[in-house]
Amino acid sequence: MSPSTVQMQNLNGSPYTVSSAPEFRQEESTAVEEKLMVAVRIRPLSTNETGRSLYVVDSKTIVIEETEKERDDVLRQKRTGQKRYAFDVVFDEDSTQDEVYEKTTKSLVKDILVGFNATVFAYGATGSGKTHTMVGHGGETGIMVRAISDLFDIVSKNAYRYTVKMSYLEIYNENIRDLLNPASGFLELREDTSRNRNIQVTGLSEVVVVSIDEVMGLLHQGNRQRTVEPTGVNKTSSRSHALLSVTVCKASRTATAVRQGRLFMIDLAGSERASHTKNRGKRLKEGAHINRSLLALGNCINALSGGTNPRFVNYRDSKLTRLLRESLSGNCRTVMIAHVSSAASHKDETRNTLIYAARASGISHKVERNVLNVSFQVNQYRSVISDLRNEISRLRTKLDEGRAKSSNGQHSDTPVNQIRDQIVGTFREQMKLRRKLMDIDGHLLSLGVEAERQHQIISQWESRNNRLYCRRTSSQRRPNTKSSINTSNGDSFDNDQLNMHQAWSDLSYIEHEQERYVALRSKTVSELDAVRQQAVALENNLPKRLDSETERELLSLICRVHELEADKMALQGERLVESYELRRRGDLLHKLHRQQRITDDIITKQRQIIEGQNVPLPTDLKELYRSYQQEIHANSYNTDVNTIPLTSAIQSIDKSFEKATIDDQRDKNGTYTAESRVQPITPESRLYTTSRYLKAVHRELWFSKYNKIFTPFFLFKNRKLEYF
Ligand SMILES: Nc1ncnc2c1ncn2[C@@H]1O[C@H](COP(=O)(O)OP(=O)(O)OP(=O)(O)O)[C@@H](O)[C@H]1O
């Protein structure tokens, strides 16, 4: 299933689209060629099955007894009577649900959290155990529940903000139904020509979920809706393909991009032979549809694995293959779990499944992370919301016309209006709380910027007064800065002291405000969660309270619009944070440039002194320099500069730089003398210095190669441009 299926109707910025559309950028060059992973699971024999045709050799290999036709094939050279197949992993009859999950899907959950798309699908003949693996039976939970529960487990322990959304659909007799909102009827597939022909399911509901309990509720609700009927082979045979999708958006408070990953978990209907299943009438028709779509899937697998013409893969033959396109050949990590029975009576089906699975092993495609830009997403929201609003006004007109005919327009107190008012009420409340959250975030950011400004005032004062500044909160304020206010200049404060004193008191107020707003924020987040739950409960009750299809459609669309409005606002909040972050970084850069200028002046003066007076370099500095040289030779000569062990380089640079420039300018208390005005080495200036130093070291390597004498960069200020 294409990842876009999930997102498109809501965000219009599906993960499918994400991976390929130009609006999205790749974070790093992470596209890698990956093979589709194929696992085979053998279900235990049932009580009425006797005789085996399949044997497990080891954790990767199985053998199946040959058919009579194969045995009679005179061209076959090795007549062992058995055919051997190797896969990524083979699960025997005794394998547990946990083992299957751990070895096939667990790693995919981690992948989607860092922005990859992934699919796991169960394939096999009817009754071979697909639903057992994917959904589970009785207490034995399947992959779907395990994956989502793992996902929430990781998300709850993580500091990032995640949004988790799920959708669940079935393809029954070539019709797509929303299992979370069956009232929406059959849904259409739409090919988005503007976006690399991605496939979308129009009107598929996608629910934002906040807890595993909520997910379990939705899963059960969806599974109850799924078409399951007894057949001659399986008492609970799934008559449809079920596609569960979980999308995770990870937005960091400061980043300009959002990572989005999507996991599809698919329980395919099983292929069936009428002679085996003894299906008639409706069941027979269902079986024909299932077989047709599985045949189309088999053809795609065949083509993709290079079996036939590798250049053309026909996805158009069924809805299943159109939806699975991305999973089979696009930006997606895919795992196929082929299910077979070892019973001799199922030998033909087992053999066919193994042939399919072996072909699928040959499929590989490029996989990369999805990183999407927040601004782009906001625009996408806008356009989807506007489409939905048009749809709502069309439905409203239709509903009003219908009522006018039947009841002369007396409809002000109809249930639909009451429910709509309730729904709109909860969404208004959500919007109010979201707005409040945005205000709080904005305020917290301004407080952060303001605190930074006060720290700068204090650090400048301290450096002017020969103190080494280290960042403190107002409660850790240096005691003597309080007392120094009225001692240095007789009985009157000078302006400088007043400013510094004011800065400390402002900082204390800011920190107090920050604490207050952080508490307010967490309270608002809890309130928002409660209102969101209320809205979900109302939405879930819709089908019970309304009997007209159009009314239900109208109200569910109204819900969608409001949900999207709310999501859009959340993204706008993200943009706000982004712009504050840019401002903060701008300020930091400004500060670093100022420090760089001062450092450059110091270096120039020292060079003049050293050159003018022929001052020899201190031994420890020479020693340090020599050990660097060796280290760099050992680690990075002819390699990338980034591989130089930075930590030790930085430490040594700190020492040598500090010593060479300011050692002799400290008084006996260790503070710097007024003349030196040296800015202490900050992490930023240290990094800047380091990068210059490392470049210099590379120059030095060049010098030593050609027997020239090299001197560290800070002795060559006048040649700086030439060197760096
Ligand atoms: N690994 C297993 N361990 C125990 N029981 C299993 C296992 N696999 C399947 N079964 C049992 O076999 C029966 C058929 O399994 P299941 O319904 O999962 O098959 P299926 O492939 O989904 O069939 P269909 O395609 O008809 O829906 C069920 O009663 C199920 O409990």
Tab-separated table of N, CA and C in Angstrom, residues 69-154:
chain	number	residue	atom	x	y	z
A	69	LYS	N	4.711	-34.353	-10.965
A	69	LYS	CA	5.128	-33.805	-12.259
A	69	LYS	C	6.634	-33.519	-12.238
A	70	GLU	N	7.054	-32.920	-11.124
A	70	GLU	CA	8.481	-32.587	-10.999
A	70	GLU	C	9.328	-33.853	-10.974
A	71	ARG	N	8.790	-34.866	-10.295
A	71	ARG	CA	9.567	-36.116	-10.186
A	71	ARG	C	9.747	-36.778	-11.560
A	72	ASP	N	8.700	-36.581	-12.417
A	72	ASP	CA	8.753	-37.213	-13.738
A	72	ASP	C	9.571	-36.413	-14.757
A	73	ASP	N	10.013	-35.201	-14.339
A	73	ASP	CA	10.718	-34.327	-15.274
A	73	ASP	C	12.104	-34.913	-15.581
A	74	VAL	N	12.260	-35.406	-16.826
A	74	VAL	CA	13.518	-36.090	-17.174
A	74	VAL	C	14.701	-35.128	-17.253
A	75	LEU	N	14.387	-33.821	-17.411
A	75	LEU	CA	15.482	-32.860	-17.536
A	75	LEU	C	16.124	-32.549	-16.186
A	76	ARG	N	15.415	-32.871	-15.109
A	76	ARG	CA	15.969	-32.564	-13.777
A	76	ARG	C	17.158	-33.480	-13.488
A	77	GLN	N	18.261	-32.839	-13.156
A	77	GLN	CA	19.471	-33.632	-12.973
A	77	GLN	C	19.549	-34.229	-11.571
A	78	LYS	N	19.276	-33.383	-10.602
A	78	LYS	CA	19.403	-33.891	-9.238
A	78	LYS	C	18.045	-34.422	-8.801
A	79	ARG	N	17.893	-35.680	-8.840
A	79	ARG	CA	16.588	-36.242	-8.514
A	79	ARG	C	16.559	-36.665	-7.045
A	80	THR	N	16.408	-35.671	-6.201
A	80	THR	CA	16.407	-35.975	-4.766
A	80	THR	C	14.991	-36.245	-4.271
A	81	GLY	N	14.011	-35.877	-5.084
A	81	GLY	CA	12.631	-36.024	-4.635
A	81	GLY	C	12.194	-34.867	-3.747
A	82	GLN	N	13.098	-33.939	-3.508
A	82	GLN	CA	12.791	-32.789	-2.656
A	82	GLN	C	13.285	-31.506	-3.302
A	83	LYS	N	12.610	-30.392	-2.986
A	83	LYS	CA	13.086	-29.112	-3.495
A	83	LYS	C	13.424	-28.219	-2.296
A	84	ARG	N	14.573	-27.590	-2.380
A	84	ARG	CA	15.082	-26.817	-1.251
A	84	ARG	C	14.875	-25.323	-1.508
A	85	TYR	N	14.438	-24.585	-0.490
A	85	TYR	CA	14.273	-23.129	-0.590
A	85	TYR	C	14.993	-22.460	0.574
A	86	ALA	N	15.654	-21.336	0.271
A	86	ALA	CA	16.320	-20.584	1.350
A	86	ALA	C	15.685	-19.193	1.448
A	87	PHE	N	15.445	-18.732	2.673
A	87	PHE	CA	14.840	-17.407	2.902
A	87	PHE	C	15.622	-16.670	3.984
A	88	ASP	N	15.217	-15.444	4.248
A	88	ASP	CA	15.921	-14.691	5.296
A	88	ASP	C	15.728	-15.346	6.658
A	89	VAL	N	14.535	-15.855	6.888
A	89	VAL	CA	14.294	-16.566	8.146
A	89	VAL	C	13.113	-17.529	7.955
A	90	VAL	N	13.228	-18.668	8.607
A	90	VAL	CA	12.132	-19.647	8.545
A	90	VAL	C	11.652	-19.915	9.977
A	91	PHE	N	10.345	-19.807	10.190
A	91	PHE	CA	9.775	-20.090	11.512
A	91	PHE	C	9.054	-21.439	11.448
A	92	ASP	N	9.472	-22.364	12.294
A	92	ASP	CA	8.802	-23.675	12.266
A	92	ASP	C	7.489	-23.630	13.052
A	93	GLU	N	6.835	-24.774	13.162
A	93	GLU	CA	5.515	-24.843	13.807
A	93	GLU	C	5.539	-24.381	15.261
A	94	ASP	N	6.716	-24.537	15.900
A	94	ASP	CA	6.785	-24.203	17.332
A	94	ASP	C	7.113	-22.737	17.587
A	95	SER	N	7.320	-21.990	16.541
A	95	SER	CA	7.722	-20.594	16.761
A	95	SER	C	6.589	-19.826	17.437
A	96	THR	N	6.997	-18.881	18.279
A	96	THR	CA	5.985	-18.112	19.018
A	96	THR	C	5.691	-16.801	18.295
A	97	GLN	N	4.583	-16.181	18.700
A	97	GLN	CA	4.209	-14.867	18.134
A	97	GLN	C	5.336	-13.866	18.396
A	98	ASP	N	5.914	-13.990	19.592
A	98	ASP	CA	6.943	-13.053	19.985
A	98	ASP	C	8.172	-13.170	19.076
A	99	GLU	N	8.583	-14.416	18.824
A	99	GLU	CA	9.751	-14.642	17.955
A	99	GLU	C	9.507	-14.035	16.571
A	100	VAL	N	8.315	-14.293	16.049
A	100	VAL	CA	8.014	-13.800	14.699
A	100	VAL	C	8.065	-12.274	14.683
A	101	TYR	N	7.478	-11.662	15.702
A	101	TYR	CA	7.483	-10.194	15.758
A	101	TYR	C	8.919	-9.665	15.867
A	102	GLU	N	9.678	-10.264	16.800
A	102	GLU	CA	11.047	-9.780	17.046
A	102	GLU	C	11.898	-9.832	15.787
A	103	LYS	N	11.755	-10.924	15.024
A	103	LYS	CA	12.667	-11.105	13.890
A	103	LYS	C	12.179	-10.445	12.605
A	104	THR	N	10.929	-10.028	12.579
A	104	THR	CA	10.452	-9.444	11.316
A	104	THR	C	10.099	-7.963	11.437
A	105	THR	N	9.462	-7.578	12.532
A	105	THR	CA	8.837	-6.256	12.555
A	105	THR	C	9.431	-5.293	13.578
A	106	LYS	N	10.010	-5.824	14.642
A	106	LYS	CA	10.475	-4.940	15.717
A	106	LYS	C	11.393	-3.829	15.196
A	107	SER	N	12.328	-4.212	14.332
A	107	SER	CA	13.273	-3.197	13.845
A	107	SER	C	12.565	-2.162	12.967
A	108	LEU	N	11.469	-2.575	12.311
A	108	LEU	CA	10.743	-1.614	11.463
A	108	LEU	C	10.137	-0.502	12.311
A	109	VAL	N	9.719	-0.856	13.530
A	109	VAL	CA	9.116	0.148	14.412
A	109	VAL	C	10.142	1.244	14.702
A	110	LYS	N	11.373	0.820	14.962
A	110	LYS	CA	12.424	1.817	15.223
A	110	LYS	C	12.683	2.638	13.965
A	111	ASP	N	12.619	1.965	12.820
A	111	ASP	CA	12.883	2.669	11.559
A	111	ASP	C	11.881	3.790	11.318
A	112	ILE	N	10.608	3.513	11.590
A	112	ILE	CA	9.624	4.554	11.258
A	112	ILE	C	9.771	5.747	12.195
A	113	LEU	N	10.295	5.498	13.388
A	113	LEU	CA	10.484	6.615	14.318
A	113	LEU	C	11.577	7.569	13.853
A	114	VAL	N	12.466	7.071	13.011
A	114	VAL	CA	13.487	7.985	12.491
A	114	VAL	C	13.182	8.404	11.056
A	115	GLY	N	11.978	8.147	10.598
A	115	GLY	CA	11.545	8.719	9.316
A	115	GLY	C	11.528	7.791	8.111
A	116	PHE	N	11.614	6.488	8.334
A	116	PHE	CA	11.523	5.588	7.186
A	116	PHE	C	10.091	5.095	7.010
A	117	ASN	N	9.768	4.669	5.798
A	117	ASN	CA	8.512	3.978	5.563
A	117	ASN	C	8.783	2.485	5.627
A	118	ALA	N	7.821	1.738	6.122
A	118	ALA	CA	8.022	0.286	6.212
A	118	ALA	C	6.695	-0.430	6.033
A	119	THR	N	6.795	-1.644	5.524
A	119	THR	CA	5.596	-2.466	5.327
A	119	THR	C	5.895	-3.891	5.754
A	120	VAL	N	4.956	-4.492	6.456
A	120	VAL	CA	5.070	-5.930	6.698
A	120	VAL	C	3.753	-6.546	6.247
A	121	PHE	N	3.860	-7.548	5.373
A	121	PHE	CA	2.606	-8.141	4.920
A	121	PHE	C	2.643	-9.660	4.980
A	122	ALA	N	1.468	-10.214	5.302
A	122	ALA	CA	1.343	-11.669	5.432
A	122	ALA	C	0.716	-12.205	4.169
A	123	TYR	N	1.373	-13.207	3.615
A	123	TYR	CA	0.946	-13.782	2.344
A	123	TYR	C	0.784	-15.284	2.534
A	124	GLY	N	-0.122	-15.904	1.788
A	124	GLY	CA	-0.255	-17.362	1.882
A	124	GLY	C	-1.651	-17.825	1.499
A	125	ALA	N	-1.794	-19.147	1.408
A	125	ALA	CA	-3.089	-19.707	1.020
A	125	ALA	C	-4.082	-19.570	2.176
A	126	THR	N	-5.333	-19.763	1.888
A	126	THR	CA	-6.350	-19.646	2.944
A	126	THR	C	-6.076	-20.677	4.052
A	127	GLY	N	-6.245	-20.234	5.279
A	127	GLY	CA	-6.047	-21.130	6.422
A	127	GLY	C	-4.596	-21.384	6.789
A	128	SER	N	-3.656	-20.639	6.177
A	128	SER	CA	-2.242	-20.921	6.445
A	128	SER	C	-1.704	-20.171	7.671
A	129	GLY	N	-2.515	-19.288	8.266
A	129	GLY	CA	-2.097	-18.633	9.515
A	129	GLY	C	-1.746	-17.160	9.405
A	130	LYS	N	-2.174	-16.495	8.352
A	130	LYS	CA	-1.828	-15.079	8.170
A	130	LYS	C	-2.448	-14.199	9.258
A	131	THR	N	-3.751	-14.408	9.478
A	131	THR	CA	-4.430	-13.581	10.483
A	131	THR	C	-3.878	-13.893	11.873
A	132	HIS	N	-3.515	-15.152	12.088
A	132	HIS	CA	-2.921	-15.527	13.376
A	132	HIS	C	-1.656	-14.689	13.614
A	133	THR	N	-0.826	-14.552	12.583
A	133	THR	CA	0.413	-13.784	12.734
A	133	THR	C	0.143	-12.281	12.860
A	134	MET	N	-0.709	-11.754	12.014
A	134	MET	CA	-0.872	-10.302	11.964
A	134	MET	C	-1.801	-9.775	13.063
A	135	VAL	N	-2.927	-10.442	13.244
A	135	VAL	CA	-3.912	-9.926	14.202
A	135	VAL	C	-3.827	-10.701	15.521
A	136	GLY	N	-3.641	-12.015	15.420
A	136	GLY	CA	-3.573	-12.861	16.611
A	136	GLY	C	-4.898	-13.533	16.893
A	137	HIS	N	-4.819	-14.557	17.699
A	137	HIS	CA	-6.036	-15.259	18.092
A	137	HIS	C	-6.003	-15.427	19.598
A	138	GLY	N	-7.139	-15.248	20.245
A	138	GLY	CA	-7.223	-15.418	21.699
A	138	GLY	C	-6.204	-14.527	22.388
A	139	GLY	N	-5.440	-15.136	23.308
A	139	GLY	CA	-4.459	-14.340	24.056
A	139	GLY	C	-3.184	-14.092	23.264
A	140	GLU	N	-3.051	-14.742	22.120
A	140	GLU	CA	-1.796	-14.616	21.364
A	140	GLU	C	-1.847	-13.413	20.425
A	141	THR	N	-1.449	-12.281	20.946
A	141	THR	CA	-1.554	-11.065	20.130
A	141	THR	C	-0.607	-11.125	18.939
A	142	GLY	N	-1.047	-10.514	17.870
A	142	GLY	CA	-0.274	-10.556	16.634
A	142	GLY	C	0.628	-9.347	16.468
A	143	ILE	N	1.209	-9.279	15.284
A	143	ILE	CA	2.190	-8.229	14.976
A	143	ILE	C	1.596	-6.829	15.115
A	144	MET	N	0.349	-6.649	14.691
A	144	MET	CA	-0.242	-5.300	14.707
A	144	MET	C	-0.207	-4.700	16.108
A	145	VAL	N	-0.723	-5.461	17.071
A	145	VAL	CA	-0.788	-4.938	18.444
A	145	VAL	C	0.624	-4.773	19.014
A	146	ARG	N	1.474	-5.778	18.778
A	146	ARG	CA	2.833	-5.713	19.325
A	146	ARG	C	3.588	-4.488	18.802
A	147	ALA	N	3.445	-4.242	17.497
A	147	ALA	CA	4.187	-3.114	16.898
A	147	ALA	C	3.693	-1.787	17.484
A	148	ILE	N	2.379	-1.641	17.588
A	148	ILE	CA	1.864	-0.350	18.068
A	148	ILE	C	2.200	-0.172	19.540
A	149	SER	N	2.132	-1.277	20.280
A	149	SER	CA	2.438	-1.138	21.697
A	149	SER	C	3.921	-0.787	21.883
A	150	ASP	N	4.797	-1.391	21.078
A	150	ASP	CA	6.224	-1.038	21.108
A	150	ASP	C	6.432	0.431	20.759
A	151	LEU	N	5.701	0.841	19.754
A	151	LEU	CA	5.812	2.228	19.280
A	151	LEU	C	5.473	3.206	20.405
A	152	PHE	N	4.362	2.965	21.074
A	152	PHE	CA	3.965	3.873	22.157
A	152	PHE	C	4.959	3.803	23.314
A	153	ASP	N	5.500	2.627	23.505
A	153	ASP	CA	6.479	2.470	24.571
A	153	ASP	C	7.681	3.376	24.315
A	154	ILE	N	8.169	3.340	23.081
A	154	ILE	CA	9.350	4.150	22.747
A	154	ILE	C	8.989	5.637	22.806
